[in-house]
mmCIF file of C-alpha atoms and ligand atoms in Angstrom:
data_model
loop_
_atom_site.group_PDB
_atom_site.id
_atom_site.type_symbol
_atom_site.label_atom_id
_atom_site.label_comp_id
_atom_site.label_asym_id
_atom_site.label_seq_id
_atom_site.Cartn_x
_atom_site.Cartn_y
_atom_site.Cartn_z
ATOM 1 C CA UNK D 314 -64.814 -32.985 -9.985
ATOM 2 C CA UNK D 315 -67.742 -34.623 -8.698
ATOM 3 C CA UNK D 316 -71.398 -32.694 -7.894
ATOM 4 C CA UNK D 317 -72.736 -35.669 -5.742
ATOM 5 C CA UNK D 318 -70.960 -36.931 -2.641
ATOM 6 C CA UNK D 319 -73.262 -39.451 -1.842
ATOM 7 C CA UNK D 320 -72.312 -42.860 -1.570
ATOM 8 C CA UNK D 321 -68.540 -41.745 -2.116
ATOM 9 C CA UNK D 322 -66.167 -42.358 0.737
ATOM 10 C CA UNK D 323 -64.375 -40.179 3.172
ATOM 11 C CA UNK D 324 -61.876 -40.941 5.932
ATOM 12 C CA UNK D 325 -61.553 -38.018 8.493
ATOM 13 C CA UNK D 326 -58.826 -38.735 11.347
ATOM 14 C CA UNK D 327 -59.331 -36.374 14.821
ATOM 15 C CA UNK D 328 -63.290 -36.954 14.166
ATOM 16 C CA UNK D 329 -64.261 -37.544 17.525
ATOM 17 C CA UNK D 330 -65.461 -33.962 18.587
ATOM 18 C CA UNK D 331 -64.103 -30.461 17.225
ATOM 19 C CA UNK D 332 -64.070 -29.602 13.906
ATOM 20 C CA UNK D 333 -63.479 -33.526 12.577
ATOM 21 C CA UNK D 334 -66.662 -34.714 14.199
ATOM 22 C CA UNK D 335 -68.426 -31.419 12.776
ATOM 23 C CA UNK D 336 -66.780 -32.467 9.149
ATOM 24 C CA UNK D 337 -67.918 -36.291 9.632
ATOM 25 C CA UNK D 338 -71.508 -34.611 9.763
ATOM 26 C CA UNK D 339 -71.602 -32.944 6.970
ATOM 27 C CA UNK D 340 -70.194 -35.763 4.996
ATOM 28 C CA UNK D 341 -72.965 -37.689 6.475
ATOM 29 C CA UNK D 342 -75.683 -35.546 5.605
ATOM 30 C CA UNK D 343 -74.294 -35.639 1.929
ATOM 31 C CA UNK D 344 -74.327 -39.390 2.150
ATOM 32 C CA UNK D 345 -71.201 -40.357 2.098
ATOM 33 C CA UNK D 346 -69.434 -43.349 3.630
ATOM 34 C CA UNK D 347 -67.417 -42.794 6.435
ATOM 35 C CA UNK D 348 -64.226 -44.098 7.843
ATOM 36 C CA UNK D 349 -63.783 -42.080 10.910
ATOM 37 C CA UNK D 350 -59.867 -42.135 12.816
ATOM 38 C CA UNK D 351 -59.533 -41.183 16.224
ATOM 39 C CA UNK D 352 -57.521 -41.893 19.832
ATOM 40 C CA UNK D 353 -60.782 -41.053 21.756
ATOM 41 C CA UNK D 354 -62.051 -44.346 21.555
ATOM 42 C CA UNK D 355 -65.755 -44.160 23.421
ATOM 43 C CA UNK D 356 -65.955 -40.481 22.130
ATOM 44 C CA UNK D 357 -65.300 -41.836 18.431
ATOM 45 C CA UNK D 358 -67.746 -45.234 19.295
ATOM 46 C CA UNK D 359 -70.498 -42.483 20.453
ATOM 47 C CA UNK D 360 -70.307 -40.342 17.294
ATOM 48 C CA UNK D 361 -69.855 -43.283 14.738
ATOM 49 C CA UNK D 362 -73.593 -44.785 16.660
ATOM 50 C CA UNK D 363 -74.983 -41.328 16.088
ATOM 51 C CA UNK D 364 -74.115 -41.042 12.378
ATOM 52 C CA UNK D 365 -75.209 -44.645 11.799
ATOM 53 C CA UNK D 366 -78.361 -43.511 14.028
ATOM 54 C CA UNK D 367 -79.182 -41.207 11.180
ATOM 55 C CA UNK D 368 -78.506 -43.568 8.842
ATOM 56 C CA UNK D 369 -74.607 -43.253 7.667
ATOM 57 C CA UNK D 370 -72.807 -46.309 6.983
ATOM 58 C CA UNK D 371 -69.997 -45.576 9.094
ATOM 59 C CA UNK D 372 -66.611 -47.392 10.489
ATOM 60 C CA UNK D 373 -64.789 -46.181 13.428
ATOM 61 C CA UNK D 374 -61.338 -47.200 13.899
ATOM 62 C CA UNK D 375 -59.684 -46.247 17.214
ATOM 63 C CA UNK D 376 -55.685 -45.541 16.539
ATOM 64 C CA UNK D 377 -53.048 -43.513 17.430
ATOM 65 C CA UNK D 378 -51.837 -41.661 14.781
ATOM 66 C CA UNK D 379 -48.514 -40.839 16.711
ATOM 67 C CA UNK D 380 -47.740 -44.837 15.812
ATOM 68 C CA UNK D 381 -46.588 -44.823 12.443
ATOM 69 C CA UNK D 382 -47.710 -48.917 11.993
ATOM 70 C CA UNK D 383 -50.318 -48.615 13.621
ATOM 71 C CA UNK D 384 -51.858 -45.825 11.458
ATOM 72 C CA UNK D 385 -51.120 -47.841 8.466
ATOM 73 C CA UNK D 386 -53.154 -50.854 9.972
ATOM 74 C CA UNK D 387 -55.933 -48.472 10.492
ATOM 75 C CA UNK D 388 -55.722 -46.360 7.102
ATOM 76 C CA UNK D 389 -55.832 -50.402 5.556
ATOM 77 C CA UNK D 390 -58.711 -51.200 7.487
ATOM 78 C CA UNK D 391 -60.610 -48.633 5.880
ATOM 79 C CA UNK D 392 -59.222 -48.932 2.498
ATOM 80 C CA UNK D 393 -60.574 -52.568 2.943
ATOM 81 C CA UNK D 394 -63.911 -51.624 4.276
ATOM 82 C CA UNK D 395 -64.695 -48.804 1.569
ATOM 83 C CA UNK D 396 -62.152 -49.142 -1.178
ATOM 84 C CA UNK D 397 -60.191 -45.636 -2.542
ATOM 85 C CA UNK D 398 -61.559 -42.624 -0.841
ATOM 86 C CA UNK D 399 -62.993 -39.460 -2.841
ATOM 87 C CA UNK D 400 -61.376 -37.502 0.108
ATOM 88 C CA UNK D 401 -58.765 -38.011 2.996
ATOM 89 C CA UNK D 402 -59.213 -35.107 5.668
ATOM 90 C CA UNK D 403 -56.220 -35.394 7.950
ATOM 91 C CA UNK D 404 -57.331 -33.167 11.196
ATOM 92 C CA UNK D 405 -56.495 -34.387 13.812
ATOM 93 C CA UNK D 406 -53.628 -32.880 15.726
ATOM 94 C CA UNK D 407 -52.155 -32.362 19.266
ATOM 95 C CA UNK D 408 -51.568 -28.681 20.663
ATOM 96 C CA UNK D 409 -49.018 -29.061 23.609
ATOM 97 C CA UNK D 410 -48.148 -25.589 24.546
ATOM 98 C CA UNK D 411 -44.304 -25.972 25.742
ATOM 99 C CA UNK D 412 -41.127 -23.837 25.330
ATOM 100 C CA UNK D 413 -37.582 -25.097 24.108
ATOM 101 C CA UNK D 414 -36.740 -25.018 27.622
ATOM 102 C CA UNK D 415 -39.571 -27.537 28.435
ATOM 103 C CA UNK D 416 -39.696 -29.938 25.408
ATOM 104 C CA UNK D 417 -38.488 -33.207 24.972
ATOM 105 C CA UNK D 418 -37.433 -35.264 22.510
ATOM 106 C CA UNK D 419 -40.385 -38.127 23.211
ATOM 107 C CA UNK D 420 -42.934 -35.079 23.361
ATOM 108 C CA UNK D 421 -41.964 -33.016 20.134
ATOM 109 C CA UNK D 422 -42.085 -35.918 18.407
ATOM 110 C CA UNK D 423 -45.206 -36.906 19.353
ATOM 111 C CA UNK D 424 -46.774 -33.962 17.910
ATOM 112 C CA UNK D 425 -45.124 -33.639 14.622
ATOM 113 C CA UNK D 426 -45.755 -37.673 14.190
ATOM 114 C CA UNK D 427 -49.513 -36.570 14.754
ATOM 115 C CA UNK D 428 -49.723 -34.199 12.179
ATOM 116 C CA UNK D 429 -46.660 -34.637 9.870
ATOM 117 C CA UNK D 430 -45.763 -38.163 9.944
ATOM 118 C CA UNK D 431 -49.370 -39.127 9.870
ATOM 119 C CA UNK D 432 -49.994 -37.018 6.937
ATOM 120 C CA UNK D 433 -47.360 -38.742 5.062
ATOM 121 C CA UNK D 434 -48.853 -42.114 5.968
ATOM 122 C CA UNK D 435 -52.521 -41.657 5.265
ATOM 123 C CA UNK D 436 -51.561 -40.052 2.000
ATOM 124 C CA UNK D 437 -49.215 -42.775 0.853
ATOM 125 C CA UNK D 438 -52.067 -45.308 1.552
ATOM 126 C CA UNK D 439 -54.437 -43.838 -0.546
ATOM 127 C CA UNK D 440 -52.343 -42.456 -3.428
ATOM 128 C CA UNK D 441 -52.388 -45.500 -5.439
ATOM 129 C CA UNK D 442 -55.870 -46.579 -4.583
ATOM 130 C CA UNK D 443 -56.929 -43.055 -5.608
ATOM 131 C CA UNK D 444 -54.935 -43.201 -9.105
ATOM 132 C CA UNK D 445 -57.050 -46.300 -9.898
ATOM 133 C CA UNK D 446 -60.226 -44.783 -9.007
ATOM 134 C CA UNK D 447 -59.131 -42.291 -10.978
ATOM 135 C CA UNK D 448 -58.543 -39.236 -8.676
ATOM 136 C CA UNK D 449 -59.784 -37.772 -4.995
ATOM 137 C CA UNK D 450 -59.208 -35.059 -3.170
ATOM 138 C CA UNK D 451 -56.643 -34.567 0.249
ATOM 139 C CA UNK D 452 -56.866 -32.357 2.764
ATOM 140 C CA UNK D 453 -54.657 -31.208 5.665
ATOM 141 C CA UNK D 454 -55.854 -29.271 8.545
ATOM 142 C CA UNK D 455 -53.586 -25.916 8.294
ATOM 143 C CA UNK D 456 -53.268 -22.804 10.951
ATOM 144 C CA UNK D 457 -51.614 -19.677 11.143
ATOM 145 C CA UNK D 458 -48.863 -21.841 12.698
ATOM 146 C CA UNK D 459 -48.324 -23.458 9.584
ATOM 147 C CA UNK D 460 -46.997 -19.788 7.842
ATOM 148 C CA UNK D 461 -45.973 -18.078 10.838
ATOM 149 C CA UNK D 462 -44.252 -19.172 14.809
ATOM 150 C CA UNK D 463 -45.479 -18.895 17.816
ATOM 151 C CA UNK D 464 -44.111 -18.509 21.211
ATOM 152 C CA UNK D 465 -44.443 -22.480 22.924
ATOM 153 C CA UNK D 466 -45.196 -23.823 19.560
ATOM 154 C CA UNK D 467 -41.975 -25.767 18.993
ATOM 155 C CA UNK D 468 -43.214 -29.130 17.960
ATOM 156 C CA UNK D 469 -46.984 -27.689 15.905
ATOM 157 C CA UNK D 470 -45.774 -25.001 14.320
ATOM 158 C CA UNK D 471 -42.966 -27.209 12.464
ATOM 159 C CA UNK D 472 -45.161 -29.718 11.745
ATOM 160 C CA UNK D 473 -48.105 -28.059 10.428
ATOM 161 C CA UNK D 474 -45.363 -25.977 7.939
ATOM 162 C CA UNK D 475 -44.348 -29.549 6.896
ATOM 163 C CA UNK D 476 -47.857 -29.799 5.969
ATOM 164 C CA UNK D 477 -48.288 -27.118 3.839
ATOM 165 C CA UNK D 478 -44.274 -28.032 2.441
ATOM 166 C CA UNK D 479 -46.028 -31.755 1.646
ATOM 167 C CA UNK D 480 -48.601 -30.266 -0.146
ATOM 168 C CA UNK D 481 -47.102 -28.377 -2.533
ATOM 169 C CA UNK D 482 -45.210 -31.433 -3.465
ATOM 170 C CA UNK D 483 -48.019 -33.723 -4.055
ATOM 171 C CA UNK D 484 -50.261 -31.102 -5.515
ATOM 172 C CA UNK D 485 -48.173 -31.256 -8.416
ATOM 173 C CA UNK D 486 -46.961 -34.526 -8.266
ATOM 174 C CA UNK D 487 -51.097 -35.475 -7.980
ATOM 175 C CA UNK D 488 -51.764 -33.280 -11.091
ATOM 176 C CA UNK D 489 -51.294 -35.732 -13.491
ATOM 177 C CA UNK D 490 -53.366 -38.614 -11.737
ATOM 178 C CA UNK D 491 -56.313 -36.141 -11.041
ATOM 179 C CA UNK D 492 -55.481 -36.021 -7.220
ATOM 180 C CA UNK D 493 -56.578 -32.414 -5.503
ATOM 181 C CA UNK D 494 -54.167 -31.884 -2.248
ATOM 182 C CA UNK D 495 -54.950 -28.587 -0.416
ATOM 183 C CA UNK D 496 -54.765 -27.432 3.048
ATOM 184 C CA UNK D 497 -57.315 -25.908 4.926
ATOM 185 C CA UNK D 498 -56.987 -23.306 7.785
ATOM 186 C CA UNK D 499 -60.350 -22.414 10.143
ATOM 187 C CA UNK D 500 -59.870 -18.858 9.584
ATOM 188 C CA UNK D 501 -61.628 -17.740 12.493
ATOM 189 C CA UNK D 502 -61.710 -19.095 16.025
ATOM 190 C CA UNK D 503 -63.819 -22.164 16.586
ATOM 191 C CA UNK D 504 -65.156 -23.482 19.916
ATOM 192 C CA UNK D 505 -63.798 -26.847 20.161
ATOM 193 C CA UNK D 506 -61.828 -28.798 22.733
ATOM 194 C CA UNK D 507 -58.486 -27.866 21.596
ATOM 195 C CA UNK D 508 -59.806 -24.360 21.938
ATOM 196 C CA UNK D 509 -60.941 -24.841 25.410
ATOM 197 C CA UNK D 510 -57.482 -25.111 26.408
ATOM 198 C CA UNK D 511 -55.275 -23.535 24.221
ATOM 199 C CA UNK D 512 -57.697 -19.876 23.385
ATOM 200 C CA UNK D 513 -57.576 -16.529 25.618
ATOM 201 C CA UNK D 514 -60.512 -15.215 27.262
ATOM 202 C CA UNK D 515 -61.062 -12.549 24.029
ATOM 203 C CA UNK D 516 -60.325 -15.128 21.937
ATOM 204 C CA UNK D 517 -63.368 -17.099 23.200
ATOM 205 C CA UNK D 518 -65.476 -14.445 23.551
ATOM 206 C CA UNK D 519 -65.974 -14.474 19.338
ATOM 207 C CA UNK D 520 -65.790 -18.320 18.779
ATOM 208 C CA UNK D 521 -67.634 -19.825 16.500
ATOM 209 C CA UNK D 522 -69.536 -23.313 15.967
ATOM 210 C CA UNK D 523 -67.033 -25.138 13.881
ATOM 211 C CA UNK D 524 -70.381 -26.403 11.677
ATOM 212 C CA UNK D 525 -70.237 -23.198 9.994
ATOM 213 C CA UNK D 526 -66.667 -24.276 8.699
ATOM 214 C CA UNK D 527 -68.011 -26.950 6.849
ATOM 215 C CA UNK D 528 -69.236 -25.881 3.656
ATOM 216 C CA UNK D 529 -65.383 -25.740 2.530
ATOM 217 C CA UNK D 530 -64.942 -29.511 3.817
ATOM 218 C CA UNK D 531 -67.890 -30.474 0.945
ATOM 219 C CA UNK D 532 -66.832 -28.223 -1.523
ATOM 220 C CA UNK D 533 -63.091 -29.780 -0.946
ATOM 221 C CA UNK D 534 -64.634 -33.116 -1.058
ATOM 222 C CA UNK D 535 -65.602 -32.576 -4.675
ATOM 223 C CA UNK D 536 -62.385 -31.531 -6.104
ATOM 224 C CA UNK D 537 -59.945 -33.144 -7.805
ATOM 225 C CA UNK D 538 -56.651 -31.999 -9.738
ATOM 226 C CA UNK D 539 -59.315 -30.071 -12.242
ATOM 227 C CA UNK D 540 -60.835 -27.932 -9.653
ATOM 228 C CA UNK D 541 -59.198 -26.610 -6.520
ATOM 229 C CA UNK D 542 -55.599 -27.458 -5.930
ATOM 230 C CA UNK D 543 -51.914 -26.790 -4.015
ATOM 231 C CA UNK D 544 -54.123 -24.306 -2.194
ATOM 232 C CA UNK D 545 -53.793 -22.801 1.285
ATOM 233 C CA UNK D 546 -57.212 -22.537 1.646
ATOM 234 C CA UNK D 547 -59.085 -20.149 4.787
ATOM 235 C CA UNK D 548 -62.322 -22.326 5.252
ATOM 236 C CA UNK D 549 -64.454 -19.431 6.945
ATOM 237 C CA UNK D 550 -63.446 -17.573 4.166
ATOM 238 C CA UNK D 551 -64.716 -20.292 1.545
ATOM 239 C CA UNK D 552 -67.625 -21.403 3.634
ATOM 240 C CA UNK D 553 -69.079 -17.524 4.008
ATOM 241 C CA UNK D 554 -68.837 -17.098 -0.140
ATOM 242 C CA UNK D 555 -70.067 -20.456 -0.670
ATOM 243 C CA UNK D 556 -73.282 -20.060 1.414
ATOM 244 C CA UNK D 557 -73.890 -16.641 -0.178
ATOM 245 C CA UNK D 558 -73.411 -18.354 -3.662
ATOM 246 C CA UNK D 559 -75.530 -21.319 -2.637
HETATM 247 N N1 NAD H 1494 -59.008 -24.914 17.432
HETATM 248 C C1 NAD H 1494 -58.414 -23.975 16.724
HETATM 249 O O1 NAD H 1494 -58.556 -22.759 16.969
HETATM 250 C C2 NAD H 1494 -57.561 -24.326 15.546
HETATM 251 C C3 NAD H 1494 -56.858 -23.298 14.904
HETATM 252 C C4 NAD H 1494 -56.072 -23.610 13.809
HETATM 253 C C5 NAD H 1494 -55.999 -24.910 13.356
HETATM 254 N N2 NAD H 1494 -56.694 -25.896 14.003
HETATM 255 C C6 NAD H 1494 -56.572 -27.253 13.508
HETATM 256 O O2 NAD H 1494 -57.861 -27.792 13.270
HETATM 257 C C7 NAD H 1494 -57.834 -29.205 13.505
HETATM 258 C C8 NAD H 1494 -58.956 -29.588 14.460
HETATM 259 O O3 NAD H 1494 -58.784 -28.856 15.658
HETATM 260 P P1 NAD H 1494 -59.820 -28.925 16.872
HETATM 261 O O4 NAD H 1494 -59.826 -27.576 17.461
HETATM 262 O O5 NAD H 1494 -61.084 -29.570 16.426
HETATM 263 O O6 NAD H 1494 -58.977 -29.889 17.843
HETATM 264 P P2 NAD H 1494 -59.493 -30.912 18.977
HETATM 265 O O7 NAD H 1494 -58.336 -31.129 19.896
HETATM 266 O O8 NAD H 1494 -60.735 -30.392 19.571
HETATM 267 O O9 NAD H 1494 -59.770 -32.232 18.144
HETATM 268 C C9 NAD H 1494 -58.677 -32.927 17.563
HETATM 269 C C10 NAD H 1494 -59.015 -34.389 17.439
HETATM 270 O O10 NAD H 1494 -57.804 -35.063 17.049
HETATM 271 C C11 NAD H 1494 -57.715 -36.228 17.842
HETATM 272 N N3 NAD H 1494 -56.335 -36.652 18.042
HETATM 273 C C12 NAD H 1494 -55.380 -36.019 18.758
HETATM 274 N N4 NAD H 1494 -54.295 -36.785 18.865
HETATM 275 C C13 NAD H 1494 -54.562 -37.936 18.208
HETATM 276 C C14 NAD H 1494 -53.832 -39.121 17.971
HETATM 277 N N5 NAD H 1494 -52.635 -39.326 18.502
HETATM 278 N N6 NAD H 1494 -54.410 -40.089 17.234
HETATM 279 C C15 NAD H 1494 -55.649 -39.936 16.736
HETATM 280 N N7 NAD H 1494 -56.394 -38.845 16.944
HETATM 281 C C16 NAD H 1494 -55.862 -37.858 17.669
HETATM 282 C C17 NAD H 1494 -58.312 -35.831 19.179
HETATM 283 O O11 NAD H 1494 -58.651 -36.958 19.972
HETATM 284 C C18 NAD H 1494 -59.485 -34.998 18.747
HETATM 285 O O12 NAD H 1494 -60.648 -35.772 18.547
HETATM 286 C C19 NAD H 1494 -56.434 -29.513 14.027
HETATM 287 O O13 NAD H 1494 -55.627 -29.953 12.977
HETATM 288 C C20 NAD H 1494 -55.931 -28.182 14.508
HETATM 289 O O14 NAD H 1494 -54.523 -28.091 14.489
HETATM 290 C C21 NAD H 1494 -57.476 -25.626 15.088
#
């Protein structure tokens, strides 16, 4: 476990706006280095000059994570740039709401290649680098798809229980090189993009600023296999108790 983030590296993926550009803040306020992954290229380009603004040294690489070589060409790039990462946050994801009657092959795939395939990926590239630095921390963005289905959910809810499947796995298989693996779920609904189009009315009317998540993205930054891990973790939950402790 480590008290002080700064200077340690992070690569977030989906850090363009939502919750991933609220986490790359945080991590920037704690002065860390930041590799920041995302499709949205002028959105990523706009939030990587802001964090520099204030002073973070920061990389944005634009990449679709559906594209399994092409997010190993990007997960390199920042392996290159800042060398083994005290923590991988994989966020991003894609929310298409479509029956079995609707999906296709090309489109379910895309999603679970997002968040599944992508997971595996990023996690492989760092594994070793992390070993040699002698541990780090990974983190998967969960839901309450990831335990439980939902109605149009065909390709997310699969994939994000793969997530929580491929945690458990390298949670132990991490515990003897001092490598944390958790996943994460908000725990309480957050006003992002993927929100805008995916929440109901009530669900919007309680929303919350997905900065006040982000306690539980530091706190998970600091871990390794001695602290916190092959946890489902509820990050509202963990922020709330962390900002009453602090
Ligand atoms: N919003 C919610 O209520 C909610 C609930 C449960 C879990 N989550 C999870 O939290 C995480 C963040 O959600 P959010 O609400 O901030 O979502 P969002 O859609 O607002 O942001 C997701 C980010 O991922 C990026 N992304 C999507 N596809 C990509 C691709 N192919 N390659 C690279 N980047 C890509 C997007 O461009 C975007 O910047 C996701 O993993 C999501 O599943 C969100």
């Amino acid at each position: 476990m480590i008290e002080n983030l700064k200077g340690a590296a992070a690569v977030v993926t989906g850090a363009a706006q939502g919750l991933g550009y609220a986490i790359a803040q945080a991590y920037a306020r704690e002065g860390m280095r930041l590799a920041l992954l995302d499709v949205l290229e002028d959105k990523l380009q706009r939030v990587a000059a802001e964090l520099a603004g204030a002073g973070a040294d920061c990389l944005p690489i634009a990449v679709d994570l559906a594209d399994a070589a092409a997010t190993e060409r990007a997960i390199h790039q920042a392996l290159e740039r800042f060398g083994a990462p005290r923590v991988l946050v994989h966020n991003a994801a894609l929310l298409i709401q479509r029956s079995m009657l609707e999906i296709t092959l090309a489109d379910w795939q895309r999603e679970v290649n997002i968040i599944l395939q992508a997971a595996f990926i990023l996690s492989k590239a760092v594994w070793e680098p992390m070993i040699r630095a002698g541990g780090g921390s990974i983190v998967y963005l969960s839901s309450g798809s990831g335990i439980k289905g939902f109605v149009k959910e065909v390709a997310y809810c699969p994939a994000k229980h793969g997530q929580e499947g491929l945690m458990k796995v390298l949670a132990l298989e991490g515990q003897p090189f001092n490598i944390a693996v958790n996943t994460i779920t908000p725990g309480a609904p957050i006003h992002t993009p993927m929100s805008e189009s995916n929440y109901t009315d009530e669900q919007k009317r309680d929303w919350v600023d997905p900065a006040l998540l982000t306690p539980a993205f530091v706190f998970l930054a600091r871990q390794d296999a001695s602290g916190v891990t092959g946890q489902r973790l509820n990050a509202w939950e963990l922020s709330q108790s962390l900002g009453s402790a602090g």
